[in-house]
Structures are given as structure tokens and as C-alpha cells.
């Protein structure tokens, strides 16, 4: 099997599909990776086809214990303090000479959900149920860094994952697959349902202009009373821009001993705050008085105490004080909001 290999993908859905031939797995918050166990060692490929091998010596060491001719599909994750930590994955790329120390302090795991080749035999055309059975046998005596993802056809189990695992551990949702389905590289033949939560945040800035903002830049206070950046909304609709444009105010600096109190976020917003592996350019924005609370819908994926994906604006909350908004992500029990 040649590389790079485009992995099979999942299409987003608004509810978890059901049926006698459908099985479900947790959607892990990590990096998708295909592993090739060849005669000359191990090669780890990202979803985009990049070589991740050198960043995960702990995982490649574990894969070397498997027979040659094996090709695996799964998710690279780091588990820290009872929760998935996506930021620790990105540390692998930037650690440089400290990589081995990072790997020792925060070891990674490879959560496996598919087997694409077994002993040199390409098995893409076998049904998922048979590929899963072979994968289970392959991992019987595997090192603990190689974990088999849970799988179930029981919707009660799925509900438990969505209600408890997502908020508590950072599982993003559920991936659903047909038990009789073949593996089709590049095709969105699976389904993914992301858990969404409704919560509040404070508007600290906008892109576009103050009277018709394109997107909102959101924040929350930490325990020291500092307003910290936590994420950005999807583009706003025309009615939403008009509604918010009448409520937002320019920043009002306060004169204090030693100078002027300025906005708590830098201008422009640093590119690294986006949380993406391929960092965009720094983001110029309009700073606003942090006095407007908005209700948003977000998923449970976050890093560096920020939502990693853009959130959806729902409405303003004039009835909620900025000091009643939950604290910075991770600093208050129940900080994710309500599923």
C-alpha cells in the first residue's frame, strides 16, 4: 500500500444516525494518523499527508512491536489529568531538542479504529466488522500506547458518551459507520456528530467595523480578574450585525497613576492565538468596551484555555452581567455550559 494515503472521512450530521447495520465510536480530540509498519520501520502520516514520525517516538516504538505489513488508521492523543490535551500534541512539533523530554512527561497514545492492511494483505474491501475483528486480534498483546477505540451499536451507550464523556474528558462527539462498509480513501462515507454546548462569553473586539461587525472576538475573566481571549465566532448574518452594531461601544481608556489602562489584548491579535497548526497572519481588529455578554454555541474542543473551533453566535444577553459569565475555560467547575 503506497503512501501518502488519503484517509476515509466523515460527513457532519445534526443527529446521530441509527440502524441495525450502524455502529458508533467516540470522536477523539487528537490528530488523525495512518501508520505504516514496514520492513524498514514505522512511518506516521497525518491526514494531510505530512510525515509525523519524528514527533512521536513513543508511539512509533510501540508500533514496531506489531508484525510488518500492517497499515493502521487512528487518532494520536495525549491524556493529561483525566482529560485529552490537544495543546500537548502541538508541543511535539515545536519542542525541538526537548522532544524526548516532552514525550516522557506527556506520553502520547494511538487510539486505533481501523486496519487497512494485515501482514501485507490490503483489506480495504472487507466489511468494517471483519476489519475490526482482525484489528482486535492484532492488538491482544500490544503495548499500552496502542489502544482499541470503544465501539457499540447500543444507543444507550452512545447517549452516555455524549452526556458524560464529552464534558468530562474532551471527547468531541460520536463517529458512526456501517458495519458492512468498505474502507474508501478520501470519501466521506462515515458520519460525525459533534457535541454542542450553550454558554456565555464577553465581546472584547470585532472584525469589520463597530457598527456592522463581521465576527466577534470573545473573552472570559480569569480568577485574577483579567479578561482573557477565548475564541471567535463564525461570520454574522445581516440581522445579527445590525443588532450588535447598536450595542457595542468603543473602548473607554481610564486614566490611572502611571499611564492609561489599555485593552487587555494585543493589537493585532497574535497568529498563535488561533490554535491552528498552519498559523494564519496576525488579525487586526476593533477593540470594544467589554460590556456586552452574548450567548454562543460551541463544541468541547479547546486548547490554551480557548475554543479551538469557531463558535456560533446565538443572541445578546443584556440580562447577564459580565461578572456572571463563567470563568476562563478550565478555571470553574461546569465551565463548558449545558449540552
mmCIF file of C-alpha atoms in Angstrom:
data_model
loop_
_atom_site.group_PDB
_atom_site.id
_atom_site.type_symbol
_atom_site.label_atom_id
_atom_site.label_comp_id
_atom_site.label_asym_id
_atom_site.label_seq_id
_atom_site.Cartn_x
_atom_site.Cartn_y
_atom_site.Cartn_z
ATOM 1 C CA UNK A 1 0.000 0.000 0.000
ATOM 2 C CA UNK A 2 1.571 3.253 -1.157
ATOM 3 C CA UNK A 3 1.815 6.476 0.756
ATOM 4 C CA UNK A 4 0.608 9.090 1.260
ATOM 5 C CA UNK A 5 -2.822 7.538 1.655
ATOM 6 C CA UNK A 6 -5.891 9.748 1.927
ATOM 7 C CA UNK A 7 -7.939 8.549 4.927
ATOM 8 C CA UNK A 8 -11.653 7.844 4.781
ATOM 9 C CA UNK A 9 -13.604 10.787 6.195
ATOM 10 C CA UNK A 10 -16.861 11.550 7.990
ATOM 11 C CA UNK A 11 -19.612 13.970 6.974
ATOM 12 C CA UNK A 12 -21.114 16.188 9.716
ATOM 13 C CA UNK A 13 -24.701 15.430 10.781
ATOM 14 C CA UNK A 14 -27.161 17.143 13.126
ATOM 15 C CA UNK A 15 -28.125 13.938 14.952
ATOM 16 C CA UNK A 16 -26.608 10.504 15.485
ATOM 17 C CA UNK A 17 -27.848 8.082 12.792
ATOM 18 C CA UNK A 18 -29.480 4.841 13.879
ATOM 19 C CA UNK A 19 -29.952 1.495 12.166
ATOM 20 C CA UNK A 20 -29.289 -2.237 12.513
ATOM 21 C CA UNK A 21 -26.092 -2.043 10.431
ATOM 22 C CA UNK A 22 -24.655 1.100 12.096
ATOM 23 C CA UNK A 23 -22.025 1.135 14.826
ATOM 24 C CA UNK A 24 -20.665 4.086 16.791
ATOM 25 C CA UNK A 25 -17.297 5.170 18.176
ATOM 26 C CA UNK A 26 -16.163 8.162 20.297
ATOM 27 C CA UNK A 27 -14.805 11.081 18.276
ATOM 28 C CA UNK A 28 -11.370 11.674 19.784
ATOM 29 C CA UNK A 29 -9.866 15.159 20.088
ATOM 30 C CA UNK A 30 -6.469 14.494 18.562
ATOM 31 C CA UNK A 31 -4.540 14.193 15.306
ATOM 32 C CA UNK A 32 -5.712 11.710 12.689
ATOM 33 C CA UNK A 33 -2.823 9.497 11.613
ATOM 34 C CA UNK A 34 -2.209 6.486 9.382
ATOM 35 C CA UNK A 35 0.654 4.217 10.465
ATOM 36 C CA UNK A 36 2.669 2.062 8.067
ATOM 37 C CA UNK A 37 4.662 -0.779 9.654
ATOM 38 C CA UNK A 38 7.224 -1.720 7.019
ATOM 39 C CA UNK A 39 10.350 -3.843 6.931
ATOM 40 C CA UNK A 40 12.435 -0.717 7.462
ATOM 41 C CA UNK A 41 10.485 0.665 10.429
ATOM 42 C CA UNK A 42 7.418 2.820 11.038
ATOM 43 C CA UNK A 43 6.007 5.792 9.148
ATOM 44 C CA UNK A 44 3.294 8.017 10.660
ATOM 45 C CA UNK A 45 1.286 10.078 8.174
ATOM 46 C CA UNK A 46 -1.071 12.932 9.031
ATOM 47 C CA UNK A 47 -4.488 13.374 7.462
ATOM 48 C CA UNK A 48 -2.955 15.944 5.099
ATOM 49 C CA UNK A 49 -0.133 13.569 4.120
ATOM 50 C CA UNK A 50 2.608 15.033 6.305
ATOM 51 C CA UNK A 51 5.296 12.975 7.984
ATOM 52 C CA UNK A 52 4.676 12.910 11.760
ATOM 53 C CA UNK A 53 7.081 10.058 12.527
ATOM 54 C CA UNK A 54 9.834 12.006 14.275
ATOM 55 C CA UNK A 55 7.392 13.784 16.632
ATOM 56 C CA UNK A 56 6.066 10.590 18.224
ATOM 57 C CA UNK A 57 8.992 8.323 19.181
ATOM 58 C CA UNK A 58 6.900 6.773 21.979
ATOM 59 C CA UNK A 59 4.158 5.735 19.541
ATOM 60 C CA UNK A 60 6.477 4.524 16.777
ATOM 61 C CA UNK A 61 8.335 2.401 19.331
ATOM 62 C CA UNK A 62 5.067 0.696 20.238
ATOM 63 C CA UNK A 63 4.087 0.139 16.598
ATOM 64 C CA UNK A 64 7.413 -1.627 15.967
ATOM 65 C CA UNK A 65 6.133 -4.450 18.166
ATOM 66 C CA UNK A 66 3.494 -5.260 15.526
ATOM 67 C CA UNK A 67 4.086 -7.526 12.506
ATOM 68 C CA UNK A 68 5.416 -5.971 9.315
ATOM 69 C CA UNK A 69 2.990 -5.262 6.518
ATOM 70 C CA UNK A 70 0.417 -3.670 8.828
ATOM 71 C CA UNK A 71 -1.314 -0.367 7.985
ATOM 72 C CA UNK A 72 -3.409 1.236 10.741
ATOM 73 C CA UNK A 73 -5.820 4.154 10.977
ATOM 74 C CA UNK A 74 -6.443 6.004 14.218
ATOM 75 C CA UNK A 75 -6.048 9.138 16.309
ATOM 76 C CA UNK A 76 -2.969 10.398 18.136
ATOM 77 C CA UNK A 77 -3.957 11.749 21.546
ATOM 78 C CA UNK A 78 -2.353 12.953 24.768
ATOM 79 C CA UNK A 79 -4.140 12.209 28.033
ATOM 80 C CA UNK A 80 -3.308 14.560 30.899
ATOM 81 C CA UNK A 81 -5.022 14.939 34.286
ATOM 82 C CA UNK A 82 -8.032 12.913 33.243
ATOM 83 C CA UNK A 83 -8.669 14.876 30.058
ATOM 84 C CA UNK A 84 -7.499 14.982 26.454
ATOM 85 C CA UNK A 85 -4.945 17.745 25.926
ATOM 86 C CA UNK A 86 -4.702 18.866 22.301
ATOM 87 C CA UNK A 87 -2.109 21.527 23.091
ATOM 88 C CA UNK A 88 0.364 18.828 24.116
ATOM 89 C CA UNK A 89 0.187 17.404 20.595
ATOM 90 C CA UNK A 90 1.263 20.741 19.163
ATOM 91 C CA UNK A 91 4.142 20.881 21.656
ATOM 92 C CA UNK A 92 5.598 17.875 19.845
ATOM 93 C CA UNK A 93 6.087 19.964 16.692
ATOM 94 C CA UNK A 94 7.719 22.937 18.444
ATOM 95 C CA UNK A 95 9.719 21.096 21.124
ATOM 96 C CA UNK A 96 12.918 20.799 19.078
ATOM 97 C CA UNK A 97 15.711 19.311 21.206
ATOM 98 C CA UNK A 98 13.273 18.977 24.100
ATOM 99 C CA UNK A 99 11.099 16.469 22.231
ATOM 100 C CA UNK A 100 12.203 13.428 24.225
ATOM 101 C CA UNK A 101 11.535 15.267 27.487
ATOM 102 C CA UNK A 102 8.065 16.295 26.283
ATOM 103 C CA UNK A 103 7.332 12.721 25.219
ATOM 104 C CA UNK A 104 8.446 11.446 28.601
ATOM 105 C CA UNK A 105 6.422 13.994 30.578
ATOM 106 C CA UNK A 106 3.260 13.758 28.429
ATOM 107 C CA UNK A 107 3.279 10.430 26.574
ATOM 108 C CA UNK A 108 1.021 10.033 23.562
ATOM 109 C CA UNK A 109 -1.327 7.184 22.717
ATOM 110 C CA UNK A 110 -2.517 5.938 19.359
ATOM 111 C CA UNK A 111 -6.236 5.113 19.536
ATOM 112 C CA UNK A 112 -6.956 2.710 16.696
ATOM 113 C CA UNK A 113 -10.237 2.259 14.845
ATOM 114 C CA UNK A 114 -9.322 0.595 11.555
ATOM 115 C CA UNK A 115 -6.948 -1.872 9.925
ATOM 116 C CA UNK A 116 -6.188 -1.267 6.248
ATOM 117 C CA UNK A 117 -3.535 -3.904 5.598
ATOM 118 C CA UNK A 118 -2.734 -7.042 7.557
ATOM 119 C CA UNK A 119 0.554 -8.866 7.009
ATOM 120 C CA UNK A 120 0.939 -7.191 3.641
ATOM 121 C CA UNK A 121 -2.613 -8.055 2.538
ATOM 122 C CA UNK A 122 -4.660 -4.979 1.610
ATOM 123 C CA UNK A 123 -8.099 -5.416 3.195
ATOM 124 C CA UNK A 124 -9.869 -2.181 2.222
ATOM 125 C CA UNK A 125 -12.676 -4.117 0.526
ATOM 126 C CA UNK A 126 -13.514 -6.215 3.573
ATOM 127 C CA UNK A 127 -16.539 -5.045 5.611
ATOM 128 C CA UNK A 128 -15.779 -2.985 8.689
ATOM 129 C CA UNK A 129 -16.907 -5.809 11.001
ATOM 130 C CA UNK A 130 -14.188 -8.088 9.604
ATOM 131 C CA UNK A 131 -11.507 -5.401 9.652
ATOM 132 C CA UNK A 132 -12.443 -4.669 13.277
ATOM 133 C CA UNK A 133 -12.150 -8.354 14.223
ATOM 134 C CA UNK A 134 -8.668 -8.528 12.711
ATOM 135 C CA UNK A 135 -7.661 -5.326 14.492
ATOM 136 C CA UNK A 136 -8.825 -6.733 17.837
ATOM 137 C CA UNK A 137 -6.700 -9.868 17.338
ATOM 138 C CA UNK A 138 -3.697 -7.766 16.300
ATOM 139 C CA UNK A 139 -3.822 -5.684 19.495
ATOM 140 C CA UNK A 140 -4.276 -8.509 22.017
ATOM 141 C CA UNK A 141 -0.674 -8.286 23.289
ATOM 142 C CA UNK A 142 0.151 -4.793 22.008
ATOM 143 C CA UNK A 143 1.851 -2.161 24.225
ATOM 144 C CA UNK A 144 -0.493 0.141 26.182
ATOM 145 C CA UNK A 145 0.341 3.084 23.888
ATOM 146 C CA UNK A 146 -1.781 1.315 21.245
ATOM 147 C CA UNK A 147 -5.424 1.370 22.304
ATOM 148 C CA UNK A 148 -8.501 -0.016 20.573
ATOM 149 C CA UNK A 149 -11.301 2.543 20.398
ATOM 150 C CA UNK A 150 -14.624 1.538 22.003
ATOM 151 C CA UNK A 151 -17.373 0.604 19.575
ATOM 152 C CA UNK A 152 -21.076 -0.002 20.191
ATOM 153 C CA UNK A 153 -24.448 -0.454 18.489
ATOM 154 C CA UNK A 154 -26.245 0.347 21.765
ATOM 155 C CA UNK A 155 -27.744 3.841 21.621
ATOM 156 C CA UNK A 156 -27.846 3.941 25.423
ATOM 157 C CA UNK A 157 -24.064 3.684 25.429
ATOM 158 C CA UNK A 158 -23.871 6.432 22.805
ATOM 159 C CA UNK A 159 -26.048 8.680 24.969
ATOM 160 C CA UNK A 160 -23.743 8.059 27.928
ATOM 161 C CA UNK A 161 -20.729 9.087 25.852
ATOM 162 C CA UNK A 162 -22.428 12.286 24.713
ATOM 163 C CA UNK A 163 -23.753 13.232 28.148
ATOM 164 C CA UNK A 164 -20.735 12.342 30.269
ATOM 165 C CA UNK A 165 -17.585 11.639 28.272
ATOM 166 C CA UNK A 166 -17.637 14.805 26.175
ATOM 167 C CA UNK A 167 -17.761 17.308 29.024
ATOM 168 C CA UNK A 168 -15.637 15.287 31.452
ATOM 169 C CA UNK A 169 -12.858 14.073 29.156
ATOM 170 C CA UNK A 170 -12.935 16.150 25.974
ATOM 171 C CA UNK A 171 -14.376 13.563 23.602
ATOM 172 C CA UNK A 172 -15.778 15.691 20.765
ATOM 173 C CA UNK A 173 -18.786 13.555 19.880
ATOM 174 C CA UNK A 174 -19.551 10.353 18.003
ATOM 175 C CA UNK A 175 -18.482 8.850 14.655
ATOM 176 C CA UNK A 176 -20.971 6.421 13.090
ATOM 177 C CA UNK A 177 -20.137 3.773 10.479
ATOM 178 C CA UNK A 178 -21.796 0.933 8.602
ATOM 179 C CA UNK A 179 -20.637 -2.469 9.825
ATOM 180 C CA UNK A 180 -20.781 -3.778 6.269
ATOM 181 C CA UNK A 181 -18.992 -0.795 4.748
ATOM 182 C CA UNK A 182 -15.652 -0.986 2.939
ATOM 183 C CA UNK A 183 -12.835 1.494 3.530
ATOM 184 C CA UNK A 184 -12.925 4.147 0.792
ATOM 185 C CA UNK A 185 -9.938 6.541 0.944
ATOM 186 C CA UNK A 186 -10.936 10.181 0.585
ATOM 187 C CA UNK A 187 -14.678 9.526 0.645
ATOM 188 C CA UNK A 188 -16.951 10.943 3.373
ATOM 189 C CA UNK A 189 -18.672 7.626 3.926
ATOM 190 C CA UNK A 190 -18.924 7.891 7.731
ATOM 191 C CA UNK A 191 -20.924 10.358 9.841
ATOM 192 C CA UNK A 192 -19.722 12.593 12.678
ATOM 193 C CA UNK A 193 -21.875 14.226 15.319
ATOM 194 C CA UNK A 194 -20.223 16.896 17.482
ATOM 195 C CA UNK A 195 -21.478 17.669 20.956
ATOM 196 C CA UNK A 196 -22.503 21.318 21.194
ATOM 197 C CA UNK A 197 -22.852 23.355 24.376
ATOM 198 C CA UNK A 198 -24.635 26.642 25.005
ATOM 199 C CA UNK A 199 -22.815 29.140 27.203
ATOM 200 C CA UNK A 200 -21.886 32.840 27.540
ATOM 201 C CA UNK A 201 -18.876 34.989 26.717
ATOM 202 C CA UNK A 202 -17.922 38.686 26.701
ATOM 203 C CA UNK A 203 -17.338 40.642 23.496
ATOM 204 C CA UNK A 204 -13.874 42.192 23.630
ATOM 205 C CA UNK A 205 -13.396 43.024 19.964
ATOM 206 C CA UNK A 206 -14.789 42.686 16.458
ATOM 207 C CA UNK A 207 -13.536 42.278 12.927
ATOM 208 C CA UNK A 208 -15.009 44.605 10.344
ATOM 209 C CA UNK A 209 -16.367 47.797 11.859
ATOM 210 C CA UNK A 210 -18.092 48.658 15.101
ATOM 211 C CA UNK A 211 -21.496 49.400 13.562
ATOM 212 C CA UNK A 212 -21.592 46.282 11.404
ATOM 213 C CA UNK A 213 -19.177 43.679 12.793
ATOM 214 C CA UNK A 214 -18.237 40.665 10.675
ATOM 215 C CA UNK A 215 -17.204 38.426 13.592
ATOM 216 C CA UNK A 216 -16.960 38.756 17.376
ATOM 217 C CA UNK A 217 -13.798 38.194 19.406
ATOM 218 C CA UNK A 218 -14.780 36.742 22.758
ATOM 219 C CA UNK A 219 -13.293 36.599 26.223
ATOM 220 C CA UNK A 220 -13.785 35.499 29.814
ATOM 221 C CA UNK A 221 -12.287 36.640 33.088
ATOM 222 C CA UNK A 222 -9.722 34.500 34.860
ATOM 223 C CA UNK A 223 -9.502 34.175 38.651
ATOM 224 C CA UNK A 224 -7.314 37.286 38.834
ATOM 225 C CA UNK A 225 -9.932 39.423 37.112
ATOM 226 C CA UNK A 226 -8.127 39.653 33.757
ATOM 227 C CA UNK A 227 -10.170 39.421 30.578
ATOM 228 C CA UNK A 228 -8.621 36.626 28.512
ATOM 229 C CA UNK A 229 -9.261 35.888 24.839
ATOM 230 C CA UNK A 230 -11.202 32.626 24.354
ATOM 231 C CA UNK A 231 -12.310 32.477 20.723
ATOM 232 C CA UNK A 232 -14.008 33.898 17.663
ATOM 233 C CA UNK A 233 -17.464 33.496 16.147
ATOM 234 C CA UNK A 234 -18.446 32.379 12.677
ATOM 235 C CA UNK A 235 -19.357 35.278 10.341
ATOM 236 C CA UNK A 236 -22.500 37.071 11.469
ATOM 237 C CA UNK A 237 -25.677 37.432 9.439
ATOM 238 C CA UNK A 238 -27.033 40.817 8.355
ATOM 239 C CA UNK A 239 -29.642 40.971 11.133
ATOM 240 C CA UNK A 240 -27.061 39.979 13.738
ATOM 241 C CA UNK A 241 -24.615 42.654 12.551
ATOM 242 C CA UNK A 242 -27.315 45.306 12.774
ATOM 243 C CA UNK A 243 -28.409 44.175 16.248
ATOM 244 C CA UNK A 244 -24.898 44.124 17.681
ATOM 245 C CA UNK A 245 -23.839 47.327 15.969
ATOM 246 C CA UNK A 246 -26.231 49.270 18.138
ATOM 247 C CA UNK A 247 -24.973 47.748 21.381
ATOM 248 C CA UNK A 248 -21.169 47.808 21.111
ATOM 249 C CA UNK A 249 -19.144 50.802 22.311
ATOM 250 C CA UNK A 250 -15.571 51.939 21.577
ATOM 251 C CA UNK A 251 -13.016 51.199 24.269
ATOM 252 C CA UNK A 252 -13.011 53.850 27.000
ATOM 253 C CA UNK A 253 -9.462 54.055 28.423
ATOM 254 C CA UNK A 254 -9.239 55.005 32.087
ATOM 255 C CA UNK A 255 -6.573 57.390 33.359
ATOM 256 C CA UNK A 256 -4.636 55.928 36.302
ATOM 257 C CA UNK A 257 -1.373 56.644 38.032
ATOM 258 C CA UNK A 258 1.446 55.642 35.720
ATOM 259 C CA UNK A 259 -0.452 55.976 32.461
ATOM 260 C CA UNK A 260 -3.502 54.801 30.573
ATOM 261 C CA UNK A 261 -5.206 51.470 31.060
ATOM 262 C CA UNK A 262 -5.362 49.893 27.618
ATOM 263 C CA UNK A 263 -7.224 46.936 26.178
ATOM 264 C CA UNK A 264 -6.114 43.616 27.731
ATOM 265 C CA UNK A 265 -5.452 42.012 24.317
ATOM 266 C CA UNK A 266 -2.685 42.978 21.887
ATOM 267 C CA UNK A 267 -3.342 44.672 18.553
ATOM 268 C CA UNK A 268 -3.272 42.876 16.157
ATOM 269 C CA UNK A 269 -4.333 39.569 17.662
ATOM 270 C CA UNK A 270 -1.309 37.199 17.539
ATOM 271 C CA UNK A 271 -1.450 34.478 14.883
ATOM 272 C CA UNK A 272 -0.561 31.851 17.505
ATOM 273 C CA UNK A 273 -3.828 32.527 19.347
ATOM 274 C CA UNK A 274 -5.780 30.868 16.525
ATOM 275 C CA UNK A 275 -4.718 27.405 17.736
ATOM 276 C CA UNK A 276 -4.119 26.115 14.203
ATOM 277 C CA UNK A 277 -1.112 24.078 13.079
ATOM 278 C CA UNK A 278 -0.824 26.222 9.933
ATOM 279 C CA UNK A 279 -0.884 29.626 11.548
ATOM 280 C CA UNK A 280 -2.597 32.467 9.697
ATOM 281 C CA UNK A 281 -1.444 36.071 9.735
ATOM 282 C CA UNK A 282 -1.965 38.258 12.845
ATOM 283 C CA UNK A 283 -5.559 39.503 12.980
ATOM 284 C CA UNK A 284 -6.265 43.276 13.089
ATOM 285 C CA UNK A 285 -9.483 44.038 14.919
ATOM 286 C CA UNK A 286 -11.511 46.806 16.546
ATOM 287 C CA UNK A 287 -11.232 46.904 20.339
ATOM 288 C CA UNK A 288 -14.522 47.431 22.164
ATOM 289 C CA UNK A 289 -15.616 48.117 25.704
ATOM 290 C CA UNK A 290 -16.007 44.624 27.275
ATOM 291 C CA UNK A 291 -19.551 45.221 28.493
ATOM 292 C CA UNK A 292 -21.746 43.085 26.199
ATOM 293 C CA UNK A 293 -22.485 39.450 27.057
ATOM 294 C CA UNK A 294 -23.527 37.095 24.273
ATOM 295 C CA UNK A 295 -24.877 33.570 24.232
ATOM 296 C CA UNK A 296 -22.983 31.205 21.962
ATOM 297 C CA UNK A 297 -22.942 27.597 20.840
ATOM 298 C CA UNK A 298 -19.568 25.858 20.918
ATOM 299 C CA UNK A 299 -18.111 22.381 20.803
ATOM 300 C CA UNK A 300 -15.967 20.919 23.576
ATOM 301 C CA UNK A 301 -12.591 21.132 21.792
ATOM 302 C CA UNK A 302 -10.295 23.721 23.352
ATOM 303 C CA UNK A 303 -6.616 24.359 23.956
ATOM 304 C CA UNK A 304 -4.654 27.017 25.820
ATOM 305 C CA UNK A 305 -7.990 27.845 27.504
ATOM 306 C CA UNK A 306 -9.537 28.881 24.168
ATOM 307 C CA UNK A 307 -12.139 27.289 21.915
ATOM 308 C CA UNK A 308 -10.194 25.738 19.065
ATOM 309 C CA UNK A 309 -13.040 25.939 16.543
ATOM 310 C CA UNK A 310 -15.139 28.979 15.813
ATOM 311 C CA UNK A 311 -18.330 29.313 17.834
ATOM 312 C CA UNK A 312 -21.844 30.241 16.708
ATOM 313 C CA UNK A 313 -23.415 33.459 17.935
ATOM 314 C CA UNK A 314 -26.986 32.971 19.187
ATOM 315 C CA UNK A 315 -28.094 36.240 20.838
ATOM 316 C CA UNK A 316 -27.087 39.019 23.211
ATOM 317 C CA UNK A 317 -27.738 38.606 26.948
ATOM 318 C CA UNK A 318 -28.472 42.091 28.363
ATOM 319 C CA UNK A 319 -29.858 40.383 31.469
ATOM 320 C CA UNK A 320 -26.450 38.861 32.323
ATOM 321 C CA UNK A 321 -23.624 40.811 33.949
ATOM 322 C CA UNK A 322 -20.088 40.325 32.636
ATOM 323 C CA UNK A 323 -19.199 39.109 36.122
ATOM 324 C CA UNK A 324 -21.846 36.386 35.933
ATOM 325 C CA UNK A 325 -20.229 34.846 32.844
ATOM 326 C CA UNK A 326 -18.393 31.593 33.704
ATOM 327 C CA UNK A 327 -14.687 31.974 34.364
ATOM 328 C CA UNK A 328 -11.949 31.229 31.875
ATOM 329 C CA UNK A 329 -12.135 27.721 30.403
ATOM 330 C CA UNK A 330 -10.847 25.232 32.931
ATOM 331 C CA UNK A 331 -10.970 27.538 35.961
ATOM 332 C CA UNK A 332 -14.523 26.845 37.051
ATOM 333 C CA UNK A 333 -16.446 23.613 37.532
ATOM 334 C CA UNK A 334 -19.096 23.327 34.838
ATOM 335 C CA UNK A 335 -17.318 25.877 32.650
ATOM 336 C CA UNK A 336 -18.366 24.208 29.410
ATOM 337 C CA UNK A 337 -22.007 25.225 29.711
ATOM 338 C CA UNK A 338 -25.014 22.994 29.140
ATOM 339 C CA UNK A 339 -25.003 20.249 26.414
#
